[in-house]
XYZ file of C-alpha atoms in Angstrom:
365
model
C -20.978 1.438 -10.784
C -17.513 1.418 -9.238
C -15.178 4.226 -10.292
C -11.487 3.454 -9.732
C -9.306 6.358 -8.655
C -5.589 6.654 -7.971
C -4.478 7.629 -4.485
C -1.729 9.956 -5.743
C -3.937 11.893 -8.146
C -3.296 15.564 -7.243
C -6.964 16.322 -7.974
C -8.261 13.335 -5.991
C -10.772 15.341 -3.958
C -12.297 16.723 -7.174
C -12.404 13.229 -8.683
C -14.189 11.925 -5.586
C -16.670 14.778 -5.785
C -17.343 14.046 -9.466
C -17.840 10.332 -8.827
C -20.324 10.955 -6.038
C -22.188 13.574 -8.097
C -22.511 11.064 -10.958
C -23.917 8.416 -8.628
C -20.798 6.230 -8.830
C -19.099 4.470 -5.915
C -15.436 5.566 -5.592
C -12.758 2.972 -4.889
C -9.275 4.434 -4.365
C -6.307 2.315 -5.473
C -2.874 2.287 -3.880
C 0.114 2.361 -6.238
C 2.014 0.148 -3.779
C -0.379 -2.745 -4.316
C 0.900 -5.552 -6.550
C -0.239 -5.342 -10.173
C -2.170 -8.585 -9.799
C -4.256 -7.129 -6.977
C -4.980 -3.943 -8.887
C -6.018 -5.968 -11.936
C -8.309 -8.141 -9.836
C -9.986 -5.061 -8.401
C -10.428 -3.578 -11.876
C -12.073 -6.778 -13.124
C -14.363 -6.840 -10.133
C -15.306 -3.177 -10.603
C -16.492 -3.886 -14.120
C -18.889 -6.636 -13.101
C -19.883 -5.982 -9.485
C -23.572 -5.787 -8.638
C -23.910 -3.067 -6.009
C -26.656 -2.353 -3.480
C -28.685 0.652 -4.582
C -27.607 2.670 -1.547
C -23.864 1.960 -1.787
C -21.900 5.218 -1.645
C -18.295 4.341 -0.770
C -16.013 1.336 -1.191
C -12.692 0.471 0.433
C -10.345 -2.446 -0.246
C -9.096 -4.239 2.861
C -7.538 -7.467 1.530
C -3.782 -8.004 1.380
C -3.514 -10.727 -1.267
C -3.756 -10.314 -4.997
C -6.158 -13.179 -5.557
C -8.916 -12.261 -3.118
C -9.499 -8.521 -2.702
C -12.100 -7.857 -0.021
C -14.241 -4.810 -0.653
C -16.196 -3.121 2.130
C -19.289 -1.290 0.892
C -21.077 1.378 2.876
C -23.741 4.017 2.394
C -22.785 7.681 2.225
C -24.994 8.265 5.277
C -23.020 5.746 7.349
C -20.105 8.169 7.257
C -21.874 11.532 7.050
C -23.905 10.686 10.175
C -20.684 10.858 12.201
C -19.264 14.062 10.720
C -20.834 16.312 13.336
C -19.409 14.274 16.210
C -15.956 14.120 14.612
C -15.986 17.861 13.968
C -16.824 18.445 17.624
C -14.068 16.096 18.815
C -11.569 17.975 16.664
C -13.073 21.380 17.525
C -12.796 21.961 13.784
C -13.617 25.300 12.219
C -13.866 26.603 8.639
C -10.182 27.565 8.501
C -8.777 24.259 9.754
C -6.539 21.986 7.668
C -6.378 18.289 8.544
C -3.187 16.403 7.700
C -3.802 12.865 6.389
C -0.532 10.892 6.377
C -2.084 7.491 5.542
C -2.720 6.632 1.856
C -6.068 7.733 0.450
C -6.837 4.074 -0.240
C -7.190 3.520 3.525
C -10.612 3.911 5.091
C -9.061 6.212 7.709
C -8.006 8.822 5.145
C -10.932 8.264 2.783
C -13.303 9.049 5.638
C -11.708 12.468 6.108
C -11.888 13.129 2.375
C -15.600 12.278 2.455
C -15.944 14.635 5.439
C -14.232 17.404 3.460
C -16.763 16.982 0.643
C -19.511 17.738 3.166
C -17.974 20.804 4.778
C -15.312 19.259 6.995
C -11.733 20.489 7.443
C -9.699 21.071 4.291
C -7.607 17.917 3.705
C -3.851 17.845 3.126
C -2.759 14.350 2.125
C 0.685 13.563 3.516
C 2.630 14.244 6.728
C 1.590 17.206 8.833
C 3.091 20.366 7.301
C 3.278 23.978 8.354
C -0.376 24.723 7.541
C -1.846 21.691 9.340
C -3.923 22.506 12.409
C -5.389 18.997 12.773
C -4.116 15.473 12.216
C -6.045 12.284 11.473
C -3.756 9.276 11.395
C -2.122 6.398 13.206
C 0.087 6.571 16.317
C 3.144 6.415 14.068
C 1.862 9.454 12.165
C 1.576 11.295 15.467
C 5.123 10.271 16.384
C 6.426 11.616 13.070
C 4.489 14.847 13.550
C 6.094 15.349 16.953
C 9.502 14.972 15.341
C 8.635 17.431 12.553
C 6.972 19.902 14.981
C 4.419 21.544 12.659
C 3.842 24.928 14.302
C 0.030 25.141 14.057
C -0.929 21.563 14.937
C -3.286 21.599 17.939
C -5.461 18.442 17.779
C -4.785 14.853 16.677
C -7.439 12.202 16.022
C -5.599 8.890 16.298
C -6.816 5.431 15.227
C -5.615 2.327 13.428
C -3.763 0.765 16.365
C -3.148 1.099 20.083
C -1.909 4.505 21.252
C 0.966 4.279 23.707
C 0.184 6.447 26.779
C 3.746 7.788 26.676
C 3.179 9.040 23.129
C -0.021 10.759 24.200
C 1.896 12.448 27.023
C 4.591 13.649 24.600
C 1.962 15.152 22.336
C 0.111 16.851 25.171
C 3.388 18.241 26.499
C 3.906 19.753 23.041
C 0.485 21.423 23.237
C -1.381 18.927 21.041
C -4.730 17.642 22.288
C -5.092 13.931 21.473
C -8.336 12.043 20.882
C -7.775 8.339 20.248
C -10.438 6.018 18.914
C -11.129 2.387 18.218
C -12.878 1.468 14.998
C -12.779 -0.832 11.984
C -13.320 -0.448 8.250
C -16.570 -2.377 8.644
C -17.798 -0.563 11.787
C -16.324 2.945 11.406
C -16.075 4.747 14.757
C -16.845 2.605 17.800
C -15.252 4.190 20.888
C -13.177 7.268 21.745
C -10.569 7.969 24.408
C -9.733 11.505 25.572
C -7.226 10.123 28.043
C -9.660 8.626 30.534
C -10.312 5.357 28.667
C -12.403 4.193 25.711
C -16.060 5.146 25.865
C -18.767 4.665 23.207
C -18.539 7.052 20.261
C -21.597 9.360 20.165
C -24.548 7.430 18.751
C -22.967 3.984 19.326
C -24.176 1.293 21.720
C -21.801 -1.427 22.923
C -22.321 -4.817 24.488
C -20.106 -7.813 25.167
C -21.521 -11.311 24.660
C -19.404 -14.384 25.386
C -16.372 -12.129 25.507
C -16.975 -10.658 22.003
C -17.739 -6.989 21.365
C -20.973 -6.173 19.513
C -21.944 -2.730 18.212
C -25.278 -1.118 17.415
C -24.597 1.955 15.348
C -25.722 3.978 12.314
C -22.129 3.877 11.045
C -21.847 0.142 10.230
C -21.026 -0.822 6.627
C -23.402 -2.651 4.302
C -21.048 -5.626 4.085
C -18.693 -7.083 1.498
C -19.037 -7.003 -2.252
C -20.159 -10.117 -4.078
C -19.596 -13.440 -2.385
C -16.555 -12.268 -0.428
C -16.569 -13.057 3.258
C -14.819 -11.367 6.138
C -14.965 -10.803 9.883
C -18.149 -8.676 9.833
C -21.192 -10.422 11.279
C -24.638 -8.998 11.995
C -27.428 -10.207 14.276
C -30.658 -8.505 15.383
C -29.388 -5.031 14.603
C -25.965 -5.600 16.221
C -22.644 -6.086 14.384
C -19.197 -7.425 15.254
C -15.833 -8.046 13.638
C -14.868 -10.560 16.330
C -12.889 -8.357 18.695
C -12.715 -9.700 22.237
C -13.369 -7.086 24.885
C -14.544 -6.204 28.376
C -16.921 -3.435 29.470
C -16.556 -2.025 32.964
C -18.164 1.162 34.269
C -18.857 2.264 30.697
C -15.228 1.893 29.626
C -14.166 -0.502 26.885
C -11.068 -2.691 27.159
C -9.993 -4.477 23.981
C -8.440 -7.927 24.282
C -7.618 -8.858 20.674
C -9.265 -10.323 17.584
C -11.033 -13.666 17.678
C -10.219 -14.499 14.057
C -6.412 -14.402 14.604
C -6.061 -11.322 12.425
C -2.777 -9.452 12.856
C -3.144 -5.715 13.489
C -0.041 -3.992 12.127
C 0.053 -0.184 11.970
C -3.263 0.721 10.286
C -3.613 -2.592 8.413
C -5.553 -5.711 9.356
C -3.825 -8.821 8.018
C -5.723 -12.093 7.647
C -3.103 -14.854 8.160
C -4.793 -17.368 5.853
C -4.464 -15.026 2.884
C -0.725 -14.531 3.427
C -0.227 -18.264 4.027
C -1.899 -19.126 0.719
C 0.606 -16.949 -1.129
C 3.673 -18.285 0.691
C 2.655 -21.922 0.206
C 3.063 -21.361 -3.531
C 6.815 -20.858 -3.094
C 9.101 -23.706 -4.102
C 10.330 -25.822 -1.199
C 7.485 -24.880 1.169
C 5.422 -27.635 2.725
C 3.323 -25.480 5.013
C 3.269 -22.008 6.563
C 1.788 -20.427 9.668
C 1.514 -16.629 9.759
C 1.113 -14.845 13.094
C 1.791 -11.566 14.857
C 4.701 -10.669 17.112
C 3.920 -7.679 19.312
C 6.192 -4.762 18.520
C 5.719 -1.093 19.324
C 4.855 1.266 17.713
C 3.235 -0.678 14.843
C 1.149 -2.966 17.055
C 2.506 -6.235 15.680
C 5.015 -7.461 13.134
C 3.843 -10.046 10.637
C 5.834 -13.257 11.136
C 5.889 -16.569 9.261
C 6.941 -20.062 10.296
C 7.909 -21.939 7.118
C 7.937 -25.715 7.166
C 10.282 -27.093 4.468
C 9.115 -29.640 1.922
C 10.130 -33.287 2.115
C 13.757 -32.466 1.275
C 14.133 -30.830 4.691
C 16.122 -27.929 3.239
C 14.557 -24.567 4.094
C 13.674 -22.452 1.049
C 15.904 -19.476 0.384
C 14.820 -16.385 2.279
C 15.382 -14.236 -0.798
C 12.956 -16.339 -2.793
C 10.286 -16.168 -0.078
C 10.620 -12.406 0.089
C 10.358 -12.194 -3.687
C 7.120 -14.200 -3.711
C 5.711 -12.008 -0.943
C 6.780 -8.855 -2.767
C 5.143 -9.977 -5.996
C 1.773 -10.878 -4.519
C 1.279 -9.088 -1.194
C 0.786 -5.463 -0.240
C 3.683 -4.028 1.820
C 1.932 -4.200 5.198
C 1.109 -7.885 4.663
C 4.639 -9.097 3.907
C 6.289 -10.959 6.802
C 9.047 -9.063 8.572
C 10.174 -12.019 10.701
C 10.888 -15.463 9.208
C 11.290 -18.769 11.031
C 11.712 -22.342 9.834
C 10.840 -25.743 11.283
C 7.927 -28.176 11.619
C 4.507 -26.652 12.151
C 2.957 -27.708 15.490
C -0.537 -29.137 15.085
C -3.620 -29.865 17.129
C -4.934 -33.365 17.716
C -7.189 -32.855 14.699
C -4.169 -32.066 12.517
C -4.789 -28.329 12.228
C -1.891 -25.861 12.574
C -1.690 -24.624 16.169
C -1.262 -20.898 15.552
C -1.303 -20.012 19.239
C 1.467 -22.508 19.979
C 3.575 -21.063 17.162
C 3.217 -17.580 18.630
C 4.127 -18.900 22.085
C 7.280 -20.594 20.784
C 8.308 -17.414 18.952
C 7.867 -15.354 22.107
C 9.910 -17.921 24.076
C 12.729 -17.909 21.524
C 12.117 -21.540 20.621
C 11.849 -21.072 16.853
C 14.780 -21.132 14.421
C 15.256 -17.876 12.480
C 15.445 -18.205 8.722
C 18.251 -16.374 6.986
């Protein structure tokens, strides 16, 4: 059965240990999620039929009506602990700072590692006792500003690491290991400064421009009838990332499914659009990403007014987003105007992004 746990529980590691010992599957909730999303997850947890080998669960959806739950075996994470420990050069006295919420797969992985002998976790920004850091590029940036005296190694994922940020960290005496992964795939490739190469135990191939992975770390899939980007075929798995492989190095080119990668969150535009279309005065919405360092991309929305032609109030749109969407999934940039469409009548998301980049869209508010 699913056991729901709160991310801010001061005894969270003990609660995770108890859940695993009892044969339950922990699912950590984030207090920042809207109440409707938390309630939906609780209802699902009561009725979900789980694979017999499910050991961990993480929630990846941003909308209250359709939480997406990734299920994985305990072995799919523990099989990588040795490699991660070696990358971090972790010893028995090390403390790993975990700035991201415990509801994120990034932090939950390190908590699972701690339960099996990994570095002692310290949830929150890197403090004076932290010797290691596992977080996003923004977490590394904040650590450099705080200058924790014992920090020596940072394992950085969740979004692209700016080479200049890596150089700042190395100049401060911090060794940086960046990686590419996904909640569904776990670790895929690592970069010590010479480019992304396959994570130990992972095989990579590119077919028709899409990256496929063969790995012992891949998740079981999604709970119930929920769908998502994970696909499997003949022992290989993908989440639709476009990529190139050259001389053993991986170059990522973006996500095929139009997902927006913002900080450590993956935002599915259709889920955000469904929420915003419920707002009064909205005829249609297109959600897209606008590249912005250091978060990767800002979530943006083009709102097409209803037949009256009067754009809905920005305050009302923000209120609807705040009521039903997790913080990372709420648009930060708002535009208004007619939605461009393909010949088949479908919204042309790529054209919207192009017009935004060219300054051709009208800002709302």
